Amino acid sequence: MVSIIVFLPLAGALLLLLIENHDGRRDAVVRWTALGASLAVFAATLLLWSRFDPTRADFQFVERHPWIPAFGVQYFVGVDGISLFLLVLTGFLTPLALLSSWESVRDKVKEFAAFMLALESAMLGVFVSLDLFLFYIFWDAMLVPMYFLIGIWGYDRRIYAAVKFILYTAVGSVLMLLAIIGLAWMHNSITGGGHSFDLLKLYDLHLPPQLEFWFFLAFTLAFAIKVPLFPFHTWLPDAHVEAPTAGSVILAGVLLKMGTYGLVRFAFPLFPTAAAFFAPWLAVLAIVGIIYGALVAMVQPDMKKLVAYSSVSHLGFVVLGICALNLQGLQGSVYQMLNHGVSTGGLFLIVGMLSDRRHTRQIAAFGGLKAVTPRLVAAFMLITLASIGLPGTNGFVGEFLILLGVFRWDPRMAAFAATGVILSAVYMLWMFQRVNYGPVVHEENRALPDLTRRERWVIVPVVAMAIFMGVFPGVFLKPMQPSVERFLQRMSHPSVARAVEAPSPNPADAAWRGAAASGARVKH
Amino acid sequence: MSPSSIAAIVPILCVTAAGLAAMLAEAFRAPGEKMPIGGLGLIGLVGAAVSAALLWGRHATGFGLVAADTFGLFFVMILVVIGVMTMLLSPSLVEREGLPEGEYYALTLFALAGMMLMAMATDLLVIFLALEVMSLAVYVLTALRRDAEASVEGAFKYFILGGFSSAFFLYGLAFVYGLTHTTRLDRVGAALADASAAHPTFALLALGLLLVGFGFKVSAVPFHMWTPDAYEGAPTIVAGFMSTGVKAAAFAALVRVITVAFPSLHALWYPVLWGLAAVTMILGTVVGVAQTSLKRMLAYSSIAHAGYLLVGLAASNDTGRGAILFYLLAYGVTNLAAFGLIGLLATDDRANDDLPSMAGLSNRHPALAAVFSVLLLSLGGIPPTAGFVGKWYIFSAAIRSGDYGLAIIGVLTSVVSIFFYLRVIVMMYMAEPGDAPRSPEPSPAAVFTLAAALAAIFYLGILPTRVIDLAAHSIGSLF
């Protein structure tokens, strides 16, 4: 089941390569095939969700086969409550991204669609891998299609952005590679059971403290670059701005989540002592990122760049929630990953639509769109509000839970982080106002077409999802909870120096969580 | 002369016979007559492969000087792969570059015979002999484009420096003999284990001189100076052959010498190899960044790859030696295919082997551009390709012996190398098409070779188990 989901897009990509498409004569066939394949994947992820047992904390749908016995490598995949929704999110965003590029990508359509699908396979693979070797293969393999997507179909400085993207990420990941190999050898020398990349076995490994610290840093560097955590974020604005719309959507929607997912799945539980030691430092970096990202976003003249920096800020929240190491913080983080995928993905889609119309993304080139394209502006507004975290939208639930968790850990941090919420309202609303309100100052803008039918198909699901996730967070939070609790149990290993606040069985926690969820409902 | 002694050298005899046949064929060829001389080479190589397969696991020794152990036979197999790919790619390239056919095939086959002998030799003198057989043939191959200045210059540099390195090797051999009164590797090893404490200076001198000789052949920094010029000057397919075959053979002998003759001097050679590996990786990649000629770029990349292989050797454990075998196979297939592909891009009047002429290749030759991208990504070690598994294996060995320093240098330099491999991809896919003309369609044999190389790269990258097991098994015979 899981394998089928992971390799279905790749099969679609290979199928596309078989289609003869000289001079773009069969572009339509190619587009529909790719869309069909990605929709099939989405359907499959939904099917997975429906069969998922929300009461269990273990990995489900596990497949385990020996792969390279000489290295102790297995093909080992499975899904738990944390990865389940990231799969669904990937399945949800890819067809939308393909649909959004329907008209803006005219050159080498077949290759574009094939790279998108190959990228989807690699992303899904990252989320289900439970063997570190397998994980690393998907993690690195993902760089290649993204590199081509930015480099071939991007904007003017695309080559610079593409190379910067791949080099930055590669530097981080190769050090993680060494840490992975080191872990496998340590498994051999500590347990004598040969070297193993099996995540579940490595969870139980007790490393010498010094090694654990170094390994943690190597893993965290890789993930921090991907997130991106301040000060490793400089590749992101370039990559986002230069990438084609579909690339930006995937980049913001899914790729960045791999960093935070990696922290939750690998870096923290594999090295709990080191994680507990470094968590406050990471949290400080996250807070700096939240505020810095927001301030820089505020002064951007380019909408895409603004959204890119807002991602730095929002992802800071996610990292902060993870560092809090309690139920609310972590659940909020995982939820916020999904939210950010939906709302920032949506923002990039909107910016893409505006830039398709005017071939510019400068805020100053717009103004007064409300009268010209009311439907587009309505969608824009809903997604903007979701991104700010207005109660009733998805962003509220995630940020609220994170701040709650952080407050219980360290109120000072929560106080600083909360300014990020305010700042995000400032820069988002200010941009929204400059683009959509006031008089129409540019004559070209008077005749802009409103949403086309295709664009409605792209944006309505995003808006609907943002509201649905804001109103019914329990649908998502409940299946997550057992896995999150399991994570906290792993983290509260006896050797952990800092006492982690009563993790799961505390009834007060459940009450808090319920209050948060119902709070969202009431305020709506 | 017992029959088993002859049996051990049958693979070498097959290739030598094919080389002789190629010479004869050339001698009896009417001027202008087309003759499939490469076919003779293929027959010889298939013979070598079959005999190597039959000898597998029998531990035949020839005359006490040559061992058909699994280690040697694995290298014979690698060399057969390199040879077959060269033979299949050659016809169209030889014609396009106007090389003399008979000489080309005969010399290539003699060089292969020398390489195989080098991989199987267990006596320092025989190693030297094989080294010379191989080197002389390759010097001439480098100079085969007699009318091209670069070819002559590269060959001359290669020859002069190669001559020096042979002298160093011989000098080191003399010291070894002086110390131990034998040139057989196993006896040298036994003697040094007893006596090394008595003459550490001479032992160090002997080892150092031998390492200089090997360093030249594997193009390790600081003995790499000839490499870029020789590769650039040599006919493209010869450069590919040199960069893979010579390196494989030299590493085969180096691994054997280090592990069989000098294990007792680990404390002496470990820091030397460590330093060589580090400098070689760093310089190969850093200077590689500055190249605009693809052949020079691949030359520096092959220097860097020698550095990775040295990491495997410095790790001095089974994993490292197994990794060298796997890596050389992966690297051999990839690099030779890359050179062959550059050769195929040449047109009658221009070589098209610099970065600017790659611009827009994805429009002119989409298939070739795609294949080249995969080859470059494999050289850069991106999964799921053979290059990735090779690097994984090498660094795994380094980490196993606690060598985090070398491993970190290794992975960081491989990121730098990704940068220059990507530059080619940038030109092919993202730059505005330049004025480079369309190259002639590649011959079916060349297409087949590239397709097979591609299949091998993904096979080794996704399902490497069988080859890894084979490599690990081959290492067992070394002691």
PDB file of C-alpha atoms in Angstrom, chain A residues 259-448:
ATOM      1  CA  GLY A 259      13.209  19.761   7.731  1.00  0.00           C
ATOM      2  CA  THR A 260      10.777  19.945  10.608  1.00  0.00           C
ATOM      3  CA  TYR A 261       9.610  16.399   9.983  1.00  0.00           C
ATOM      4  CA  GLY A 262      13.239  15.306  10.123  1.00  0.00           C
ATOM      5  CA  LEU A 263      13.643  16.944  13.505  1.00  0.00           C
ATOM      6  CA  VAL A 264      10.590  15.157  14.844  1.00  0.00           C
ATOM      7  CA  ARG A 265      11.284  11.793  13.283  1.00  0.00           C
ATOM      8  CA  PHE A 266      15.062  11.567  13.419  1.00  0.00           C
ATOM      9  CA  ALA A 267      17.128  14.221  15.149  1.00  0.00           C
ATOM     10  CA  PHE A 268      15.158  14.506  18.393  1.00  0.00           C
ATOM     11  CA  PRO A 269      14.177  10.923  19.176  1.00  0.00           C
ATOM     12  CA  LEU A 270      17.469   9.427  17.994  1.00  0.00           C
ATOM     13  CA  PHE A 271      19.509  11.702  20.236  1.00  0.00           C
ATOM     14  CA  PRO A 272      17.227  12.650  23.128  1.00  0.00           C
ATOM     15  CA  THR A 273      19.949  13.828  25.507  1.00  0.00           C
ATOM     16  CA  ALA A 274      21.563  16.090  22.970  1.00  0.00           C
ATOM     17  CA  ALA A 275      18.164  17.284  21.806  1.00  0.00           C
ATOM     18  CA  ALA A 276      17.154  18.260  25.304  1.00  0.00           C
ATOM     19  CA  PHE A 277      20.439  20.084  25.705  1.00  0.00           C
ATOM     20  CA  PHE A 278      20.220  21.997  22.452  1.00  0.00           C
ATOM     21  CA  ALA A 279      16.461  22.592  22.395  1.00  0.00           C
ATOM     22  CA  PRO A 280      16.656  26.011  24.092  1.00  0.00           C
ATOM     23  CA  TRP A 281      19.301  27.134  21.613  1.00  0.00           C
ATOM     24  CA  LEU A 282      17.261  25.957  18.691  1.00  0.00           C
ATOM     25  CA  ALA A 283      14.267  27.705  20.195  1.00  0.00           C
ATOM     26  CA  VAL A 284      16.200  30.966  20.382  1.00  0.00           C
ATOM     27  CA  LEU A 285      17.198  30.623  16.737  1.00  0.00           C
ATOM     28  CA  ALA A 286      13.584  29.876  15.898  1.00  0.00           C
ATOM     29  CA  ILE A 287      12.393  33.016  17.690  1.00  0.00           C
ATOM     30  CA  VAL A 288      15.033  35.113  15.967  1.00  0.00           C
ATOM     31  CA  GLY A 289      13.806  33.605  12.717  1.00  0.00           C
ATOM     32  CA  ILE A 290      10.190  34.377  13.541  1.00  0.00           C
ATOM     33  CA  ILE A 291      10.865  38.037  14.209  1.00  0.00           C
ATOM     34  CA  TYR A 292      13.573  38.524  11.620  1.00  0.00           C
ATOM     35  CA  GLY A 293      11.556  36.798   8.902  1.00  0.00           C
ATOM     36  CA  ALA A 294       8.544  38.928   9.712  1.00  0.00           C
ATOM     37  CA  LEU A 295      10.485  42.184   9.717  1.00  0.00           C
ATOM     38  CA  VAL A 296      12.210  41.415   6.449  1.00  0.00           C
ATOM     39  CA  ALA A 297       8.927  40.324   4.900  1.00  0.00           C
ATOM     40  CA  MET A 298       7.427  43.629   5.839  1.00  0.00           C
ATOM     41  CA  VAL A 299       9.756  45.645   3.623  1.00  0.00           C
ATOM     42  CA  GLN A 300       9.714  43.436   0.541  1.00  0.00           C
ATOM     43  CA  PRO A 301       8.474  45.121  -2.608  1.00  0.00           C
ATOM     44  CA  ASP A 302       8.093  41.732  -4.305  1.00  0.00           C
ATOM     45  CA  MET A 303       5.091  39.643  -3.263  1.00  0.00           C
ATOM     46  CA  LYS A 304       6.812  36.352  -3.814  1.00  0.00           C
ATOM     47  CA  LYS A 305       9.747  37.373  -1.716  1.00  0.00           C
ATOM     48  CA  LEU A 306       7.396  38.568   0.984  1.00  0.00           C
ATOM     49  CA  VAL A 307       5.702  35.205   1.103  1.00  0.00           C
ATOM     50  CA  ALA A 308       9.094  33.514   1.102  1.00  0.00           C
ATOM     51  CA  TYR A 309      10.248  35.439   4.159  1.00  0.00           C
ATOM     52  CA  SER A 310       6.921  34.833   5.825  1.00  0.00           C
ATOM     53  CA  SER A 311       7.762  31.137   5.473  1.00  0.00           C
ATOM     54  CA  VAL A 312      10.940  31.684   7.466  1.00  0.00           C
ATOM     55  CA  SER A 313       8.816  33.247  10.157  1.00  0.00           C
ATOM     56  CA  HIS A 314       6.120  30.581  10.136  1.00  0.00           C
ATOM     57  CA  LEU A 315       8.524  27.695  10.111  1.00  0.00           C
ATOM     58  CA  GLY A 316      10.182  29.278  13.124  1.00  0.00           C
ATOM     59  CA  PHE A 317       6.945  28.637  14.981  1.00  0.00           C
ATOM     60  CA  VAL A 318       7.031  25.014  13.999  1.00  0.00           C
ATOM     61  CA  VAL A 319      10.582  24.540  15.253  1.00  0.00           C
ATOM     62  CA  LEU A 320       9.750  26.402  18.435  1.00  0.00           C
ATOM     63  CA  GLY A 321       6.809  24.118  19.101  1.00  0.00           C
ATOM     64  CA  ILE A 322       9.015  21.067  18.640  1.00  0.00           C
ATOM     65  CA  CYS A 323      11.606  22.445  21.043  1.00  0.00           C
ATOM     66  CA  ALA A 324       8.963  22.879  23.732  1.00  0.00           C
ATOM     67  CA  LEU A 325       8.853  19.086  23.940  1.00  0.00           C
ATOM     68  CA  ASN A 326       5.337  18.842  25.265  1.00  0.00           C
ATOM     69  CA  LEU A 327       2.094  17.620  23.821  1.00  0.00           C
ATOM     70  CA  GLN A 328       0.568  20.947  22.816  1.00  0.00           C
ATOM     71  CA  GLY A 329       3.743  22.325  21.353  1.00  0.00           C
ATOM     72  CA  LEU A 330       4.437  19.268  19.295  1.00  0.00           C
ATOM     73  CA  GLN A 331       0.897  18.712  18.165  1.00  0.00           C
ATOM     74  CA  GLY A 332       0.692  22.349  17.242  1.00  0.00           C
ATOM     75  CA  SER A 333       3.893  22.030  15.277  1.00  0.00           C
ATOM     76  CA  VAL A 334       2.747  19.070  13.298  1.00  0.00           C
ATOM     77  CA  TYR A 335      -0.547  20.773  12.660  1.00  0.00           C
ATOM     78  CA  GLN A 336       1.174  23.986  11.699  1.00  0.00           C
ATOM     79  CA  MET A 337       3.245  22.088   9.146  1.00  0.00           C
ATOM     80  CA  LEU A 338       0.030  21.131   7.407  1.00  0.00           C
ATOM     81  CA  ASN A 339      -1.404  24.623   7.770  1.00  0.00           C
ATOM     82  CA  HIS A 340       1.640  26.254   6.367  1.00  0.00           C
ATOM     83  CA  GLY A 341       1.520  23.849   3.433  1.00  0.00           C
ATOM     84  CA  VAL A 342      -2.053  24.797   2.686  1.00  0.00           C
ATOM     85  CA  SER A 343      -1.975  28.530   3.302  1.00  0.00           C
ATOM     86  CA  THR A 344       1.470  29.362   1.964  1.00  0.00           C
ATOM     87  CA  GLY A 345       0.899  27.028  -0.934  1.00  0.00           C
ATOM     88  CA  GLY A 346      -2.295  28.988  -1.520  1.00  0.00           C
ATOM     89  CA  LEU A 347      -0.487  32.330  -1.317  1.00  0.00           C
ATOM     90  CA  PHE A 348       2.044  31.226  -3.894  1.00  0.00           C
ATOM     91  CA  LEU A 349      -0.787  30.082  -6.138  1.00  0.00           C
ATOM     92  CA  ILE A 350      -2.428  33.508  -5.854  1.00  0.00           C
ATOM     93  CA  VAL A 351       0.825  35.335  -6.475  1.00  0.00           C
ATOM     94  CA  GLY A 352       1.369  33.060  -9.451  1.00  0.00           C
ATOM     95  CA  MET A 353      -2.049  33.983 -10.834  1.00  0.00           C
ATOM     96  CA  LEU A 354      -1.340  37.690 -10.441  1.00  0.00           C
ATOM     97  CA  SER A 355       2.054  37.348 -12.025  1.00  0.00           C
ATOM     98  CA  ASP A 356       0.590  35.329 -14.918  1.00  0.00           C
ATOM     99  CA  ARG A 357      -1.699  38.283 -15.573  1.00  0.00           C
ATOM    100  CA  ARG A 358       0.745  41.128 -15.219  1.00  0.00           C
ATOM    101  CA  HIS A 359       4.163  39.441 -15.568  1.00  0.00           C
ATOM    102  CA  THR A 360       5.352  41.226 -12.492  1.00  0.00           C
ATOM    103  CA  ARG A 361       5.182  40.461  -8.824  1.00  0.00           C
ATOM    104  CA  GLN A 362       5.922  43.946  -7.541  1.00  0.00           C
ATOM    105  CA  ILE A 363       3.345  45.085  -5.029  1.00  0.00           C
ATOM    106  CA  ALA A 364       3.581  48.579  -6.431  1.00  0.00           C
ATOM    107  CA  ALA A 365       2.421  47.378  -9.841  1.00  0.00           C
ATOM    108  CA  PHE A 366      -0.983  46.507  -8.427  1.00  0.00           C
ATOM    109  CA  GLY A 367      -3.596  48.381  -6.406  1.00  0.00           C
ATOM    110  CA  GLY A 368      -7.352  48.493  -6.413  1.00  0.00           C
ATOM    111  CA  LEU A 369      -7.805  44.951  -7.660  1.00  0.00           C
ATOM    112  CA  LYS A 370     -10.865  44.547  -5.471  1.00  0.00           C
ATOM    113  CA  ALA A 371     -13.010  46.278  -8.038  1.00  0.00           C
ATOM    114  CA  VAL A 372     -11.420  44.533 -11.009  1.00  0.00           C
ATOM    115  CA  THR A 373     -11.130  40.921  -9.931  1.00  0.00           C
ATOM    116  CA  PRO A 374     -13.460  40.466  -6.953  1.00  0.00           C
ATOM    117  CA  ARG A 375     -13.366  36.667  -6.877  1.00  0.00           C
ATOM    118  CA  LEU A 376      -9.616  36.487  -6.987  1.00  0.00           C
ATOM    119  CA  VAL A 377      -9.432  39.045  -4.203  1.00  0.00           C
ATOM    120  CA  ALA A 378     -11.935  37.110  -2.103  1.00  0.00           C
ATOM    121  CA  ALA A 379      -9.823  33.986  -2.324  1.00  0.00           C
ATOM    122  CA  PHE A 380      -6.733  36.061  -1.667  1.00  0.00           C
ATOM    123  CA  MET A 381      -8.311  37.452   1.460  1.00  0.00           C
ATOM    124  CA  LEU A 382      -9.349  34.112   2.894  1.00  0.00           C
ATOM    125  CA  ILE A 383      -5.888  32.696   2.376  1.00  0.00           C
ATOM    126  CA  THR A 384      -4.265  35.795   3.810  1.00  0.00           C
ATOM    127  CA  LEU A 385      -6.408  35.484   6.916  1.00  0.00           C
ATOM    128  CA  ALA A 386      -5.551  31.810   7.203  1.00  0.00           C
ATOM    129  CA  SER A 387      -1.898  32.664   6.972  1.00  0.00           C
ATOM    130  CA  ILE A 388      -2.202  35.274   9.691  1.00  0.00           C
ATOM    131  CA  GLY A 389      -3.962  32.765  11.887  1.00  0.00           C
ATOM    132  CA  LEU A 390      -7.400  34.314  12.304  1.00  0.00           C
ATOM    133  CA  PRO A 391      -9.629  32.171  14.518  1.00  0.00           C
ATOM    134  CA  GLY A 392     -11.750  29.934  12.359  1.00  0.00           C
ATOM    135  CA  THR A 393      -8.939  29.292   9.969  1.00  0.00           C
ATOM    136  CA  ASN A 394      -6.336  26.587  10.230  1.00  0.00           C
ATOM    137  CA  GLY A 395      -3.486  28.908  11.153  1.00  0.00           C
ATOM    138  CA  PHE A 396      -5.121  29.841  14.422  1.00  0.00           C
ATOM    139  CA  VAL A 397      -5.263  26.307  15.772  1.00  0.00           C
ATOM    140  CA  GLY A 398      -1.626  25.592  15.017  1.00  0.00           C
ATOM    141  CA  GLU A 399      -0.209  28.820  16.355  1.00  0.00           C
ATOM    142  CA  PHE A 400      -2.413  28.698  19.423  1.00  0.00           C
ATOM    143  CA  LEU A 401      -1.306  25.193  20.325  1.00  0.00           C
ATOM    144  CA  ILE A 402       2.335  26.067  19.744  1.00  0.00           C
ATOM    145  CA  LEU A 403       2.181  29.178  21.867  1.00  0.00           C
ATOM    146  CA  LEU A 404       0.372  27.254  24.555  1.00  0.00           C
ATOM    147  CA  GLY A 405       3.023  24.593  24.596  1.00  0.00           C
ATOM    148  CA  VAL A 406       5.847  27.107  24.585  1.00  0.00           C
ATOM    149  CA  PHE A 407       4.228  29.110  27.339  1.00  0.00           C
ATOM    150  CA  ARG A 408       4.150  26.057  29.556  1.00  0.00           C
ATOM    151  CA  TRP A 409       7.810  25.521  28.825  1.00  0.00           C
ATOM    152  CA  ASP A 410       9.115  29.067  29.073  1.00  0.00           C
ATOM    153  CA  PRO A 411       6.754  32.049  29.119  1.00  0.00           C
ATOM    154  CA  ARG A 412       9.492  34.447  27.981  1.00  0.00           C
ATOM    155  CA  MET A 413       9.911  32.557  24.751  1.00  0.00           C
ATOM    156  CA  ALA A 414       6.177  32.545  24.214  1.00  0.00           C
ATOM    157  CA  ALA A 415       6.095  36.281  24.724  1.00  0.00           C
ATOM    158  CA  PHE A 416       8.716  36.907  22.087  1.00  0.00           C
ATOM    159  CA  ALA A 417       7.154  34.453  19.690  1.00  0.00           C
ATOM    160  CA  ALA A 418       3.749  36.047  20.078  1.00  0.00           C
ATOM    161  CA  THR A 419       5.080  39.262  18.593  1.00  0.00           C
ATOM    162  CA  GLY A 420       5.563  37.232  15.426  1.00  0.00           C
ATOM    163  CA  VAL A 421       1.822  36.687  15.261  1.00  0.00           C
ATOM    164  CA  ILE A 422       1.220  40.404  15.377  1.00  0.00           C
ATOM    165  CA  LEU A 423       3.940  41.162  12.874  1.00  0.00           C
ATOM    166  CA  SER A 424       2.544  38.591  10.486  1.00  0.00           C
ATOM    167  CA  ALA A 425      -0.784  40.388  10.584  1.00  0.00           C
ATOM    168  CA  VAL A 426       1.027  43.620   9.816  1.00  0.00           C
ATOM    169  CA  TYR A 427       2.954  42.511   6.770  1.00  0.00           C
ATOM    170  CA  MET A 428       0.238  40.327   5.300  1.00  0.00           C
ATOM    171  CA  LEU A 429      -2.558  42.830   5.693  1.00  0.00           C
ATOM    172  CA  TRP A 430      -0.380  45.685   4.528  1.00  0.00           C
ATOM    173  CA  MET A 431       0.477  43.816   1.375  1.00  0.00           C
ATOM    174  CA  PHE A 432      -3.140  42.823   0.908  1.00  0.00           C
ATOM    175  CA  GLN A 433      -4.212  46.412   1.289  1.00  0.00           C
ATOM    176  CA  ARG A 434      -1.669  47.778  -1.160  1.00  0.00           C
ATOM    177  CA  VAL A 435      -2.518  45.181  -3.780  1.00  0.00           C
ATOM    178  CA  ASN A 436      -6.281  45.158  -3.518  1.00  0.00           C
ATOM    179  CA  TYR A 437      -7.574  48.390  -2.090  1.00  0.00           C
ATOM    180  CA  GLY A 438      -7.367  51.980  -3.092  1.00  0.00           C
ATOM    181  CA  PRO A 439      -7.805  53.321  -6.594  1.00  0.00           C
ATOM    182  CA  VAL A 440      -6.577  51.480  -9.655  1.00  0.00           C
ATOM    183  CA  VAL A 441      -3.374  53.366 -10.309  1.00  0.00           C
ATOM    184  CA  HIS A 442      -2.092  51.402 -13.286  1.00  0.00           C
ATOM    185  CA  GLU A 443      -4.151  51.446 -16.445  1.00  0.00           C
ATOM    186  CA  GLU A 444      -3.065  47.920 -17.347  1.00  0.00           C
ATOM    187  CA  ASN A 445      -4.850  46.639 -14.264  1.00  0.00           C
ATOM    188  CA  ARG A 446      -8.277  47.822 -15.343  1.00  0.00           C
ATOM    189  CA  ALA A 447      -8.902  44.990 -17.732  1.00  0.00           C
ATOM    190  CA  LEU A 448      -7.477  42.112 -15.723  1.00  0.00           C
TER     191      LEU A 448
END
